Coordinates of C-alpha atoms in Angstrom, one line a residue:
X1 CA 45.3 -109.5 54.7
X2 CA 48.7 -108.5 53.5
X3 CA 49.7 -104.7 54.8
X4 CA 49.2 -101.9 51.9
X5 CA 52.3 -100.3 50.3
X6 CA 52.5 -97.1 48.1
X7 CA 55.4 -95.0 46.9
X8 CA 55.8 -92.0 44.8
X9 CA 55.9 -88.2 45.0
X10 CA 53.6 -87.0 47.4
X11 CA 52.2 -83.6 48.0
X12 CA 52.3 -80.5 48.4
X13 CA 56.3 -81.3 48.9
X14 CA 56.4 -83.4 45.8
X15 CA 59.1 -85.6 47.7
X16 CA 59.8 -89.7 46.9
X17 CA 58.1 -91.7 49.8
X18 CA 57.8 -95.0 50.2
X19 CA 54.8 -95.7 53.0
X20 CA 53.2 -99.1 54.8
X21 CA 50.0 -99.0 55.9
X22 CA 50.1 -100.1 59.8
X23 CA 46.7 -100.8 60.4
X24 CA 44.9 -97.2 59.8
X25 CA 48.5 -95.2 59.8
X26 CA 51.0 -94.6 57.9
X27 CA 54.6 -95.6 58.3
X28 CA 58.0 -95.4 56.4
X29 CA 59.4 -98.4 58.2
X30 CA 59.1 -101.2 56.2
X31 CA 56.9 -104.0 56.6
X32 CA 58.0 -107.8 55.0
X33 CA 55.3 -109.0 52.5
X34 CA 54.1 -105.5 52.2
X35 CA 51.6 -105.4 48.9
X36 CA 52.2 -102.6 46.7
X37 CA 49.0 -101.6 45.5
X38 CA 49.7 -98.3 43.6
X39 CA 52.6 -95.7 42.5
X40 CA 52.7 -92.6 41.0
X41 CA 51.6 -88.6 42.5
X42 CA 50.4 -89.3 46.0
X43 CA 47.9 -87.0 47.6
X44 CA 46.8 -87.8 51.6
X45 CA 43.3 -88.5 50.0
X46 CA 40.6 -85.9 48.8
X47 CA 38.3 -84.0 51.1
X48 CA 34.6 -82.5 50.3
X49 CA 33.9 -80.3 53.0
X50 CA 30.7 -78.9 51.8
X51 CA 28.5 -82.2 51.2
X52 CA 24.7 -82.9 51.9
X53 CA 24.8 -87.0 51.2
X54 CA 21.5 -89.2 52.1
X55 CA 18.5 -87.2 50.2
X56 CA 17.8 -87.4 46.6
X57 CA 15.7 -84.6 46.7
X58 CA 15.4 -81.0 48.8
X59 CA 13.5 -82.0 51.8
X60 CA 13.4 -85.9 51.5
X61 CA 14.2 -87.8 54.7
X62 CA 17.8 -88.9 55.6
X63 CA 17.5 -92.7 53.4
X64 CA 20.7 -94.7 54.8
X65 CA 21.0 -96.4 51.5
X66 CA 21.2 -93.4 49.4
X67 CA 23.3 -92.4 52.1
X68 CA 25.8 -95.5 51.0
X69 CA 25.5 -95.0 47.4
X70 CA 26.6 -91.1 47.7
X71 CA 29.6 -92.2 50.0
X72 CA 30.9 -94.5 47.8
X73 CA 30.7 -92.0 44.6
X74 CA 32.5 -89.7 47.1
X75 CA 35.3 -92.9 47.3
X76 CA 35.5 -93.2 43.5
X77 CA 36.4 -89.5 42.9
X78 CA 39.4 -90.2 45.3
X79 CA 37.2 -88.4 48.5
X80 CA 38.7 -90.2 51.5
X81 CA 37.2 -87.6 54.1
X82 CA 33.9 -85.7 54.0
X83 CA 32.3 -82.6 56.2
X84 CA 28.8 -82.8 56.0
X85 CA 27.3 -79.2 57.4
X86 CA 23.8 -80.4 57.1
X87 CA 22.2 -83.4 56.8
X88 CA 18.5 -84.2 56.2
X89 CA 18.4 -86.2 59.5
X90 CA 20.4 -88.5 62.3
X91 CA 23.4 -90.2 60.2
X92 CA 23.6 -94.4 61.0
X93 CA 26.0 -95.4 63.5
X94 CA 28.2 -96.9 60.5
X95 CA 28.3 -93.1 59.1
X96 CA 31.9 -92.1 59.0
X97 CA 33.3 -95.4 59.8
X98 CA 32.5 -97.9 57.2
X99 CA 35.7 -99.0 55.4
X100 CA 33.8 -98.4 52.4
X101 CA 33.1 -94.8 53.0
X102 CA 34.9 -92.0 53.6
X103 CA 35.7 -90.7 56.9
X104 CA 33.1 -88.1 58.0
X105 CA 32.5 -85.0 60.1
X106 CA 29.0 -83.7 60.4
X107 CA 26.8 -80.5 61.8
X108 CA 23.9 -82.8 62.4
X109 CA 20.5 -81.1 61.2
X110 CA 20.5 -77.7 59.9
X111 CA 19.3 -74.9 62.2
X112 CA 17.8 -71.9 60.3
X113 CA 15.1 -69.2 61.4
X114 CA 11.5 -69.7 61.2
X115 CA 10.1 -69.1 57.9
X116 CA 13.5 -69.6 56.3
X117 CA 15.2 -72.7 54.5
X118 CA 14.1 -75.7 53.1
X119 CA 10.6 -77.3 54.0
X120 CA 10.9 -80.5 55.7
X121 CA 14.9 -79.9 56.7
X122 CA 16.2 -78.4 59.9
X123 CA 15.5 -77.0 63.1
X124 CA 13.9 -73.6 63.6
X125 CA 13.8 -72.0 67.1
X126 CA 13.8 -69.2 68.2
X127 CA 16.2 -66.5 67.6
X128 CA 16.9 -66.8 71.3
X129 CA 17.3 -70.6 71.4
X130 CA 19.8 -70.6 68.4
X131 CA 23.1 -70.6 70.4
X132 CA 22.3 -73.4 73.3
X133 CA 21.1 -75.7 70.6
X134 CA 24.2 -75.0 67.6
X135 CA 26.4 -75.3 71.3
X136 CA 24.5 -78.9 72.4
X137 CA 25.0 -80.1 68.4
X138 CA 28.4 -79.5 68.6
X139 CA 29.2 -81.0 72.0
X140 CA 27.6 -84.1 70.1
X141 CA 29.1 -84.2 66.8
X142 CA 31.8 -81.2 66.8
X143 CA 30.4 -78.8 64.6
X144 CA 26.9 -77.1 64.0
X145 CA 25.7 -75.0 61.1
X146 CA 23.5 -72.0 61.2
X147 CA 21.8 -70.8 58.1
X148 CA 21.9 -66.9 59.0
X149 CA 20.5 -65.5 55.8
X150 CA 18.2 -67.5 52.9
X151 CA 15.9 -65.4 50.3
X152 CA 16.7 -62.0 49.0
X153 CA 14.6 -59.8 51.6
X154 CA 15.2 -62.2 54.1
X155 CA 16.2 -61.2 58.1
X156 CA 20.0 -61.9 58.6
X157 CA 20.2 -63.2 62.7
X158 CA 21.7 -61.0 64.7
X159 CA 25.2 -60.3 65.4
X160 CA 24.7 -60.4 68.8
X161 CA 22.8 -64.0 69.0
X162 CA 25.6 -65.0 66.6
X163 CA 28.5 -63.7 68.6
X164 CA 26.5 -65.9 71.8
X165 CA 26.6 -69.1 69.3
X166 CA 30.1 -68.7 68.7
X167 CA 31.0 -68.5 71.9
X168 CA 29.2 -71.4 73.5
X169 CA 30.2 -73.5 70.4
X170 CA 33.7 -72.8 71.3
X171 CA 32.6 -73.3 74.8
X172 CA 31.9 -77.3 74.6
X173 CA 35.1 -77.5 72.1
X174 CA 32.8 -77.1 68.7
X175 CA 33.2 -75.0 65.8
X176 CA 30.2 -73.1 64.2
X177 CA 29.9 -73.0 60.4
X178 CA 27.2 -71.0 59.0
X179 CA 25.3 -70.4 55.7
X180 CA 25.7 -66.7 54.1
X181 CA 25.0 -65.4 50.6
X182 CA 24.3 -61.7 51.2
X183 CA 26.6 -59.6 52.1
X184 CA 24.9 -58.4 55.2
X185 CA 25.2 -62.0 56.5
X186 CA 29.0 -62.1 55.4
X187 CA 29.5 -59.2 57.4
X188 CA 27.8 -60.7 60.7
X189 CA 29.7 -63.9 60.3
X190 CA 32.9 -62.3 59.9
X191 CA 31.9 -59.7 62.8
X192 CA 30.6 -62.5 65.3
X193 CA 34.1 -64.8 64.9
X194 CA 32.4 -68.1 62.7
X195 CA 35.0 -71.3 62.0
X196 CA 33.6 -71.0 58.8
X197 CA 31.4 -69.7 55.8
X198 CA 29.4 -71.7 53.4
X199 CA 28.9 -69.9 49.8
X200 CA 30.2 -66.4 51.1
X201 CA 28.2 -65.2 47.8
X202 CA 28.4 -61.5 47.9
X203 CA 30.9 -61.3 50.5
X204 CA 32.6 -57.8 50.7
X205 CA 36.3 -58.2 49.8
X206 CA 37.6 -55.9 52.3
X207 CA 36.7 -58.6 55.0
X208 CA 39.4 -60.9 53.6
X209 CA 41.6 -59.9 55.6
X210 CA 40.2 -60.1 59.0
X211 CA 39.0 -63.4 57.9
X212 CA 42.7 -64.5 57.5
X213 CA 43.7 -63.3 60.8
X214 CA 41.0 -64.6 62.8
X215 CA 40.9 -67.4 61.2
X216 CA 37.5 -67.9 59.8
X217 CA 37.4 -70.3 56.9
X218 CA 35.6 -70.1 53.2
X219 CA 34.2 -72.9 51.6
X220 CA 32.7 -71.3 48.2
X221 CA 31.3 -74.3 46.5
X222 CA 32.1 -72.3 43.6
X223 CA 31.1 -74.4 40.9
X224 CA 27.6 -74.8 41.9
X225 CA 27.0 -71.3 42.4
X226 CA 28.5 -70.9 39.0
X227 CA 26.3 -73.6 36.9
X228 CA 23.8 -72.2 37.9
X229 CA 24.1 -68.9 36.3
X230 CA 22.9 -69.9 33.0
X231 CA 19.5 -70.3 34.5
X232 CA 19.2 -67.4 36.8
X233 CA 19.9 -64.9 33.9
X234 CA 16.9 -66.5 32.1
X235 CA 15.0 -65.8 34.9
X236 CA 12.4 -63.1 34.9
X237 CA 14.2 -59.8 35.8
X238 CA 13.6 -59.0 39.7
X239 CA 15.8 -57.5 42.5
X240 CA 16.5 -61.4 43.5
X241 CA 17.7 -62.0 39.9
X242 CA 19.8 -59.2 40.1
X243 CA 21.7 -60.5 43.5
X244 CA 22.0 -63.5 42.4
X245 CA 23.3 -62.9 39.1
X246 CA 25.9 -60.0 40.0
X247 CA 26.9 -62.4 43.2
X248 CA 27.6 -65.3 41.3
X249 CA 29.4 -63.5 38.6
X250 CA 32.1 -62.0 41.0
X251 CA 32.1 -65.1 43.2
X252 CA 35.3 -66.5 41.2
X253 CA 37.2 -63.4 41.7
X254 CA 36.4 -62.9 45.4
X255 CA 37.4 -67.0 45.9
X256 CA 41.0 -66.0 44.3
X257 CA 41.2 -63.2 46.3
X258 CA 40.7 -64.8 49.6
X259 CA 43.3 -67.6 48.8
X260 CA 45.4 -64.4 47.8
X261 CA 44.6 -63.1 51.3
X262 CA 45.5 -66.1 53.0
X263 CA 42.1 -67.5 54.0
X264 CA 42.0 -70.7 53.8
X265 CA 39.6 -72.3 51.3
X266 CA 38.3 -75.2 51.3
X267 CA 36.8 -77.1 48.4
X268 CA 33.2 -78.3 48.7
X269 CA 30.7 -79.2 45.7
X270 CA 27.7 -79.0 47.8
X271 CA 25.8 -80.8 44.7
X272 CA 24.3 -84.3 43.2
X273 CA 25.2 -86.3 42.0
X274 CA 27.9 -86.8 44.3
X275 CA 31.9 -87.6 43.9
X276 CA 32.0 -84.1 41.6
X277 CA 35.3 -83.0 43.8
X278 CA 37.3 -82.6 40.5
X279 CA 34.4 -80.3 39.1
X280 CA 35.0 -77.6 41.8
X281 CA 38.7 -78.0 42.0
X282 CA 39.0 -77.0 38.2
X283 CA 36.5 -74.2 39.1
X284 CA 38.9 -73.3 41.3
X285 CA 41.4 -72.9 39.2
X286 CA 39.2 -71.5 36.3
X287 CA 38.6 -68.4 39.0
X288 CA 42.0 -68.0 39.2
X289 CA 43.2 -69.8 41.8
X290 CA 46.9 -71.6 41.3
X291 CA 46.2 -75.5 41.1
X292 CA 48.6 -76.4 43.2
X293 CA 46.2 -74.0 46.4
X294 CA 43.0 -75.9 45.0
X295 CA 43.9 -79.4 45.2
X296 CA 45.6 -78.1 48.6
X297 CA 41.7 -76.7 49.2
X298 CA 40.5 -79.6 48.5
X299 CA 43.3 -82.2 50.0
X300 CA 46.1 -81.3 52.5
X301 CA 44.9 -78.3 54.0
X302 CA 41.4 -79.6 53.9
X303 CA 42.5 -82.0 56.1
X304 CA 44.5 -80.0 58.4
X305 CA 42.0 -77.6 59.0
X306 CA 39.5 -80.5 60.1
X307 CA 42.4 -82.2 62.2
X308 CA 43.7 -84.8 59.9
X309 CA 47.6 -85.1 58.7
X310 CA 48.6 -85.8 55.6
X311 CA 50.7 -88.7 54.1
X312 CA 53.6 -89.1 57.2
X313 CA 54.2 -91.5 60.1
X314 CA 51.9 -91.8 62.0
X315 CA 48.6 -90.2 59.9
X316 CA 45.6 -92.0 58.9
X317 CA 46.2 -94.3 55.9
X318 CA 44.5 -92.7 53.1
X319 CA 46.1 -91.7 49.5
X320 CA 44.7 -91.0 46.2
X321 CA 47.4 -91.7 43.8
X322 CA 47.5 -90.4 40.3
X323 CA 49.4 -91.4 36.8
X324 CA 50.5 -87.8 37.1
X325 CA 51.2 -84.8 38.7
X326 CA 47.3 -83.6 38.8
X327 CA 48.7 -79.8 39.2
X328 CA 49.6 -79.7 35.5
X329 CA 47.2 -81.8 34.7
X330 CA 43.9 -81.5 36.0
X331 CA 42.0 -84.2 34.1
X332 CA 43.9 -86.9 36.1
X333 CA 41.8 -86.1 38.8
X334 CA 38.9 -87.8 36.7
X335 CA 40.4 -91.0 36.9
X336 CA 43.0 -92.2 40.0
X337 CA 44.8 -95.2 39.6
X338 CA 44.5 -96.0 43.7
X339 CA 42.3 -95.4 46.9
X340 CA 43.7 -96.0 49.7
X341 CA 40.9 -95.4 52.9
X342 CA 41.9 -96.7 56.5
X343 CA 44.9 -98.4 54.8
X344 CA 43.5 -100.9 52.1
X345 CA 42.9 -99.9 48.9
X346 CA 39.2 -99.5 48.1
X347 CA 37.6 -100.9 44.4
X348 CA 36.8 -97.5 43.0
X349 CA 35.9 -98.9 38.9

């Protein structure tokens, strides 16, 4: 199989490059009988980082080929690297390494308290038990998720047990994401040191800040949280109605703010059908974020924060390549001329 070639400008720098596939890296030296399967605007392939692939419905059992199906719609929207904080059960040993699916890092099962989350998903110990089993899930698979808050009314866990989980996640070399859409769990995450924040609905602003410095990450899934809103004001009027609704209406504002504030953002659509990447990008950029940080949110810093380079010697061979520069034009995002996973180009019509 002749070695994959692609040239263009690639981001963020927008410089020329001319790269060869070596096996699953890229180089700039070149190779003889190199095929050039695509030019144009070069990204170092798309990342989800909020994703839930495998179950067609809320609860259903992990089904490995619903599993493939949702991969490969990830592959056709240019997704070359997934973070799954959640799945509905044990992924199959090809998850995350078939050449026709995107590269993949998981939190296993969710753990939640009893009484709280899905029926027929997660774990649910014991308050006490929470931080030696989110520390043994991510000595497994590198990362674990905690859902510390669910229904309006709902008990937020502790800061103290949360403080514990961060700490022995951090212990075995993990990092601890955790679900939060009330503001009292924002402010426990944010207190207790989490890698990251799933929704962050309701967040308090003023916690930006810290955020940045210590490093604790946002992933906003802003576009879900804002379809939805339709339906939740048509709801009947309750105290839940009201969080949600005055949550999800500032959520666009507080996601612009945090890039503003230097957290870093990452891009997840947390939604089916899958491969919707572009759709939260554009939200994104509807909120007020500059389009240039939410493709970076949802491509190179994506993938730095989850340890992968972007397009230089040396990094894992995967590109989504464009017609034209998707920052000024964000419907090229809807249709790439060129995959590129583990350095061939993947059939993504």
């Amino acid at each position: 199989m002749p070695v994959s070639r692609i040239r263009g400008y690639a981001l963020p720098d927008g410089e020329f490059v001319d790269l060869y596939a070596d096996g699953d890296r890229w180089t700039t030296d070149p190779v003889p009988g190199a095929e050039l399967v695509a030019e144009g605007w070069l990204l170092p392939g798309l990342v989800d980082a909020h994703t839930h692939p495998g179950a067609e419905e809320l609860g259903a059992p992990l089904d490995d080929e619903i599993l493939r199906d949702d991969l490969r719609a990830h592959v056709a929207a240019g997704v070359t690297l997934i973070r799954a904080p959640g799945l509905a059960g044990e992924p199959p040993e090809w998850f995350g390494r078939d050449d026709a699916t995107p590269r993949a890092q998981h939190a296993g099962e969710w753990i939640a308290q009893p009484g709280q989350f899905f029926e027929g998903w997660g774990r649910r110990p014991d308050r006490a038990e929470l931080p030696a089993i989110a520390a043994a899930q991510a000595a497994r698979t590198g990362w674990a998720k905690i859902v510390i808050d669910w229904r309006f009314g709902d008990d937020v866990v502790p800061v103290a047990i949360l403080r514990e989980a961060v700490a022995r996640v951090h212990e075995v070399g993990g990092r601890l994401a955790v679900h939060s859409q009330h503001a009292e769990g924002g402010a426990v995450a944010v207190e207790a040191g989490v890698d990251s924040i799933e929704h962050g609905m309701c967040l308090d602003p003023a916690l930006l800040a810290r955020m940045a410095e210590q490093g604790t990450a946002l992933t906003p899934t802003l576009s879900g949280i804002t379809s939805s809103l339709a339906r939740h004001r048509a709801g009947p009027d309750s105290p839940a109605k009201d969080w949600y609704v005055s949550g999800a209406e500032a959520h666009g504002r507080l996601t612009a703010a945090a890039v503003e504030a230097g957290v870093t953002v990452l891009a997840g659509t947390d939604s089916r059908p899958h491969g919707r990447i572009g759709d939260e990008i554009r939200a994104l950029v509807t909120a007020g974020v500059p389009a240039h940080e939410a493709l970076a949110a949802a491509s190179w810093t994506a993938r730095s924060y989850l340890g992968l380079p972007g397009l230089a010697d040396g990094a894992p061979a995967d590109a989504v390549v464009f017609d034209a520069d998707p920052r000024a034009d964000l419907s090229q995002l809807d249709r790439p001329r060129a995959v590129v996973l583990r350095g061939r180009r993947v059939p993504v019509g």
